[in-house]
PDB file of C-alpha atoms in Angstrom:
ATOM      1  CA  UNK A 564     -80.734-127.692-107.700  1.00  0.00           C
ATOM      2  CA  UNK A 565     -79.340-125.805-110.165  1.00  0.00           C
ATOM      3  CA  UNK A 566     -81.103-127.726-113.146  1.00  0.00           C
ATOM      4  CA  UNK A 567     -84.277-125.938-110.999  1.00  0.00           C
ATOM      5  CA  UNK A 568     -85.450-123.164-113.215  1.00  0.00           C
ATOM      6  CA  UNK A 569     -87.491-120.350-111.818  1.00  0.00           C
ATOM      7  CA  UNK A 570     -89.006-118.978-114.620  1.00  0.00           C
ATOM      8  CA  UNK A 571     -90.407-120.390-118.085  1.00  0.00           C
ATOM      9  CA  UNK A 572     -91.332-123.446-116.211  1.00  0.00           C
ATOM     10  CA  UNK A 573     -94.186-125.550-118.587  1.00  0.00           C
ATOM     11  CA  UNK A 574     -96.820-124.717-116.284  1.00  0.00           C
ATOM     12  CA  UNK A 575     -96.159-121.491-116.267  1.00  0.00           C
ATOM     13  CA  UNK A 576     -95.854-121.400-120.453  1.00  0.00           C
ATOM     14  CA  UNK A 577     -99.224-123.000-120.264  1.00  0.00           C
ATOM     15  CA  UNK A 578    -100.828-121.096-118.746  1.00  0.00           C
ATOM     16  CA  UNK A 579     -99.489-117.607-120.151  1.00  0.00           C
ATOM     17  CA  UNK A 580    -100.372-119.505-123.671  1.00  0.00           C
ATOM     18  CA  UNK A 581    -104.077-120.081-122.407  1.00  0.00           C
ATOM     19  CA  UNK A 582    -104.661-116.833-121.064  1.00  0.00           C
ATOM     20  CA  UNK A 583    -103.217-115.381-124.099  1.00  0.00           C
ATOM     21  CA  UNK A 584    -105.390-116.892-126.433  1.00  0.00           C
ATOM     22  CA  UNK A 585    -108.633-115.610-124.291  1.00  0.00           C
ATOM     23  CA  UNK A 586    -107.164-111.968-125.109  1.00  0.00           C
ATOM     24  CA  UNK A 587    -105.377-111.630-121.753  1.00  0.00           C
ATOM     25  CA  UNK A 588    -102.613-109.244-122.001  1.00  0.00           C
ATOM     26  CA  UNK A 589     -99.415-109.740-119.428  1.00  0.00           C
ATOM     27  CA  UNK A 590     -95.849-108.391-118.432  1.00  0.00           C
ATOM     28  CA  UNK A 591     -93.252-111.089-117.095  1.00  0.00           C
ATOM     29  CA  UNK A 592     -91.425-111.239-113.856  1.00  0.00           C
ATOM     30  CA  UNK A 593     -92.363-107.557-113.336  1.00  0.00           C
ATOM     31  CA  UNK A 594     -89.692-106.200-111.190  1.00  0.00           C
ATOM     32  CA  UNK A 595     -92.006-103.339-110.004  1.00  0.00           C
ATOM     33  CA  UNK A 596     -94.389-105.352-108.527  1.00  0.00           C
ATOM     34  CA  UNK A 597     -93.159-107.697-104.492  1.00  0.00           C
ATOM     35  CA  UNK A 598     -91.895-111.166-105.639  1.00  0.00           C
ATOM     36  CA  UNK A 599     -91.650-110.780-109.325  1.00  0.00           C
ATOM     37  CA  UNK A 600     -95.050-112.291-110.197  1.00  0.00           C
ATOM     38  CA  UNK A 601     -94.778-114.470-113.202  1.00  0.00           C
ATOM     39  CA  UNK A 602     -97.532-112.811-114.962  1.00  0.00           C
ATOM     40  CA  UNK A 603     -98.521-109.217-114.042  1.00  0.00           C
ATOM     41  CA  UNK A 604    -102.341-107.890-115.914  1.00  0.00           C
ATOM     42  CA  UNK A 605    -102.084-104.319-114.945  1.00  0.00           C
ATOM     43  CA  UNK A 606    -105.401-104.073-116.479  1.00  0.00           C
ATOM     44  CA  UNK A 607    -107.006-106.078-113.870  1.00  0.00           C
ATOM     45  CA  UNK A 608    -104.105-104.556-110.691  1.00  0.00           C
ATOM     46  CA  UNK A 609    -103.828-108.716-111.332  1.00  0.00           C
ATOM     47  CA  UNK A 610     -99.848-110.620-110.428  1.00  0.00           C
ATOM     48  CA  UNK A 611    -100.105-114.666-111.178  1.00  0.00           C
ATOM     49  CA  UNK A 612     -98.211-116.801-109.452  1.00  0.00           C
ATOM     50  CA  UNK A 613     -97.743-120.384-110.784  1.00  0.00           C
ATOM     51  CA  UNK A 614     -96.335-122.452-108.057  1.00  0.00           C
ATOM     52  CA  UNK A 615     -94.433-126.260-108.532  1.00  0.00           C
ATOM     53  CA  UNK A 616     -95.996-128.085-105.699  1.00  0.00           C
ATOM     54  CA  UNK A 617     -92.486-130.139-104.667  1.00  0.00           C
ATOM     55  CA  UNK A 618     -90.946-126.972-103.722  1.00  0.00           C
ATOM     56  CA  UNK A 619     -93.697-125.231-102.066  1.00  0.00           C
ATOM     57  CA  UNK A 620     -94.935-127.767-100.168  1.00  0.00           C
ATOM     58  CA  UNK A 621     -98.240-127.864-101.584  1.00  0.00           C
ATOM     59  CA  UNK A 622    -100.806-130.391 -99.844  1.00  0.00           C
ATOM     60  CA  UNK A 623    -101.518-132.423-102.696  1.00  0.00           C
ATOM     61  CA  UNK A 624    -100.599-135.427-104.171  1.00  0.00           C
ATOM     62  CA  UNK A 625     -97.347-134.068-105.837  1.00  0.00           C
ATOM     63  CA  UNK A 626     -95.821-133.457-102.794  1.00  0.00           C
ATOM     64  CA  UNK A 627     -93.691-135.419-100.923  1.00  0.00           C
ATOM     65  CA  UNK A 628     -90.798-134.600 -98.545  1.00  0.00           C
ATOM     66  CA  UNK A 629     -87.528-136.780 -99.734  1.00  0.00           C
ATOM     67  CA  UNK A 630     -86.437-139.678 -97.133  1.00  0.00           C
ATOM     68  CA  UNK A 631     -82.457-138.119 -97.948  1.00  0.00           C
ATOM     69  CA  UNK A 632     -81.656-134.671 -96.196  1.00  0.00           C
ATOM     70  CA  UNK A 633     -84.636-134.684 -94.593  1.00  0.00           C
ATOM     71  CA  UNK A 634     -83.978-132.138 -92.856  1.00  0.00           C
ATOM     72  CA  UNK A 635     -82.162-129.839 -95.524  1.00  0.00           C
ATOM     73  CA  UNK A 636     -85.653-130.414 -97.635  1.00  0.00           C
ATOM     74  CA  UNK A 637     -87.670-129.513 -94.682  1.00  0.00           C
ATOM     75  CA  UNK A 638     -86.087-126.032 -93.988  1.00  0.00           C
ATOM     76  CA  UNK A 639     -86.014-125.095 -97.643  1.00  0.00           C
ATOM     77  CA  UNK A 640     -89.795-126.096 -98.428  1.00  0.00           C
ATOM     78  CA  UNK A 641     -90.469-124.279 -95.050  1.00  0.00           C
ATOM     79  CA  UNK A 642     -89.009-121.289 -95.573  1.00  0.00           C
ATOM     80  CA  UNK A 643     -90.413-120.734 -99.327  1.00  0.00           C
ATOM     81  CA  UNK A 644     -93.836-121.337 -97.625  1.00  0.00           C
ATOM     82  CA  UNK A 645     -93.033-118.337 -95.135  1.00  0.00           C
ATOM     83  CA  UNK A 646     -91.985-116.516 -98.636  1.00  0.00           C
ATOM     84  CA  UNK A 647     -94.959-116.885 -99.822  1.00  0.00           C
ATOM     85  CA  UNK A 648     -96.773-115.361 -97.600  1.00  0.00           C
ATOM     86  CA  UNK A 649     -94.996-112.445 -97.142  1.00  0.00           C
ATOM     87  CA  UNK A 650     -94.803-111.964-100.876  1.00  0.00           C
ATOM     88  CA  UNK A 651     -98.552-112.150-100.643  1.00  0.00           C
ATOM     89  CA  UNK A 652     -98.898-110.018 -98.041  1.00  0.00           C
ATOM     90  CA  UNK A 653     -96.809-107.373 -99.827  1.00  0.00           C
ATOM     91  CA  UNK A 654     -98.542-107.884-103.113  1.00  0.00           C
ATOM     92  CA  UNK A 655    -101.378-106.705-101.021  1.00  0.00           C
ATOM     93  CA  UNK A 656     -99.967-103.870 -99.767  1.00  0.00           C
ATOM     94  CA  UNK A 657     -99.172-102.566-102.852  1.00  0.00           C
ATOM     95  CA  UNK A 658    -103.009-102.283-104.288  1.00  0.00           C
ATOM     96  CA  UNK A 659    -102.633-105.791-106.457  1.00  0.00           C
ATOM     97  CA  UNK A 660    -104.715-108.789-106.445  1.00  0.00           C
ATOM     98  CA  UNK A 661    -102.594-112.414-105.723  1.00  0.00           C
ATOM     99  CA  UNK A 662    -104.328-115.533-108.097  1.00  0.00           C
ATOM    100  CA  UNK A 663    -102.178-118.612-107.195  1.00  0.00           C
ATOM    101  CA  UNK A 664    -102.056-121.595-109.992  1.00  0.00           C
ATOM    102  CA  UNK A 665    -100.702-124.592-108.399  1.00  0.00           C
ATOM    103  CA  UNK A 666     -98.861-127.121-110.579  1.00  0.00           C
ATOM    104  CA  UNK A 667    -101.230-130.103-109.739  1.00  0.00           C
ATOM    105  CA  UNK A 668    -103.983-127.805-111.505  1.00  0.00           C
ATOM    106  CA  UNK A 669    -102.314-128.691-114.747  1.00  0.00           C
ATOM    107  CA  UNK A 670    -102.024-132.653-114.202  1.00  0.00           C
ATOM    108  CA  UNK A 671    -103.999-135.566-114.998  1.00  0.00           C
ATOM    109  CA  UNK A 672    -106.216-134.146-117.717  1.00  0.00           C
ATOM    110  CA  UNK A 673    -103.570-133.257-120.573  1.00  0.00           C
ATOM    111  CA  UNK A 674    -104.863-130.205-122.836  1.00  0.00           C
ATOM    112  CA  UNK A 675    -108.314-130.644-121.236  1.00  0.00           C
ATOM    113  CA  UNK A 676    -106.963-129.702-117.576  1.00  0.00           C
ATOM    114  CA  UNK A 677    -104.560-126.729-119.202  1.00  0.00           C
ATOM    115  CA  UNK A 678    -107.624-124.956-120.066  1.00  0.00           C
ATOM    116  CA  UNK A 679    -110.349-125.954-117.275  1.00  0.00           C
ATOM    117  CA  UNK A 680    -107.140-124.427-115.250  1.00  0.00           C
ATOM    118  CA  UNK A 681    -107.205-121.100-117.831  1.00  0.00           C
ATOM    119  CA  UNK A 682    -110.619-120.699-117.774  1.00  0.00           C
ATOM    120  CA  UNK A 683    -110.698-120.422-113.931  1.00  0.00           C
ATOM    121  CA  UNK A 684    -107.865-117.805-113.911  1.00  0.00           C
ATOM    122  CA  UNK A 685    -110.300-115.787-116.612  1.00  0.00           C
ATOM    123  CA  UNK A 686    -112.835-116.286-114.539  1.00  0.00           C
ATOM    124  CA  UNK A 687    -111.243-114.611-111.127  1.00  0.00           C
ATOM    125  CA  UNK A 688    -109.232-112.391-113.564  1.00  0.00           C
ATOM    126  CA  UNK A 689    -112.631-110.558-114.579  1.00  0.00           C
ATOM    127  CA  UNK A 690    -114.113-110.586-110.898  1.00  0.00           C
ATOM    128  CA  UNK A 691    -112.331-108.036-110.131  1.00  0.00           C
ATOM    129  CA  UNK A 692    -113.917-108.115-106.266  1.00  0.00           C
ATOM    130  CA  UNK A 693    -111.818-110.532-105.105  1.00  0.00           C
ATOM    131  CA  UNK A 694    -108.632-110.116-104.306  1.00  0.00           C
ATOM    132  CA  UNK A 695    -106.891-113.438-103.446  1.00  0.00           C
ATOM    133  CA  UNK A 696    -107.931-116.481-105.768  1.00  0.00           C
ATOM    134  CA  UNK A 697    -105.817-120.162-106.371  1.00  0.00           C
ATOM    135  CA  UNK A 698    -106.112-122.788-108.596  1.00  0.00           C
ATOM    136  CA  UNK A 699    -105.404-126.142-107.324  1.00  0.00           C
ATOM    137  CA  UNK A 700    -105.559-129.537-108.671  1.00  0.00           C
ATOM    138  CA  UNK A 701    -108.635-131.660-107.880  1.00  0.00           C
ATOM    139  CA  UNK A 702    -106.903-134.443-105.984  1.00  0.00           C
ATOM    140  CA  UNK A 703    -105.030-131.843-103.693  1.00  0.00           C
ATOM    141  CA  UNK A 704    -105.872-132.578-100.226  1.00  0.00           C
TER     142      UNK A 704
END
């Protein structure tokens, strides 16, 4: 677990490097914003966060609960789900919009996928009517 990082994962480099290079400009981790989004657009009220499907429990393909400490894995994949959604519903709160990039988004496709995956986050970055968006994979369930 400790080898687990929680921020500067690849998918998250990925996609800040996409959105970058369509002229997206972002603060990291902002600690002024619930759950320290891993990219905040303040020009769009906008946080982004990019989500590893093991640990939170994503229905796709990528997921799949251990057969050791079944139970440990259970609770800990259950309770960043409940996270989640209190995180959301804070982000909320506070006036932002919550995009969700899953990490099965990013699979399958190499450099092609990486910016199909960019392109949708421009795309609900600059429709700025809706205020919950996610990105998933095309094989998730």
């Amino acid at each position: 677990m400790s080898g687990i990082r929680g921020r500067d994962t690849k998918p998250e480099k990925l996609i800040r490097s996409e959105l970058h290079r369509r002229g997206f400009r972002f603060r990291l981790h902002s600690k002024k914003i619930p759950g320290r989004p891993d990219l905040v657009l303040p020009k769009y009220r906008a946080a982004v966060f990019v989500h590893g499907c093991f640990l939170h429990g994503h229905d796709c393909p990528l997921f799949r609960l251990p057969g050791t400490r079944r139970a440990f894995w259970e609770a800990k994949i259950n309770r960043n789900r409940e996270r989640d959604a209190e995180v959301k519903q804070a982000v909320l709160a506070a006036g932002w919009r919550h995009l969700t990039v899953w990490e099965c988004a990013f699979r399958g496709g190499g450099q092609g996928a990486v910016a199909r995956t960019a392109e949708k986050a421009a795309r609900w970055l600059r429709q700025t009517s809706r205020r919950i968006g996610e990105i998933r994979g095309a094989r998730a369930r």
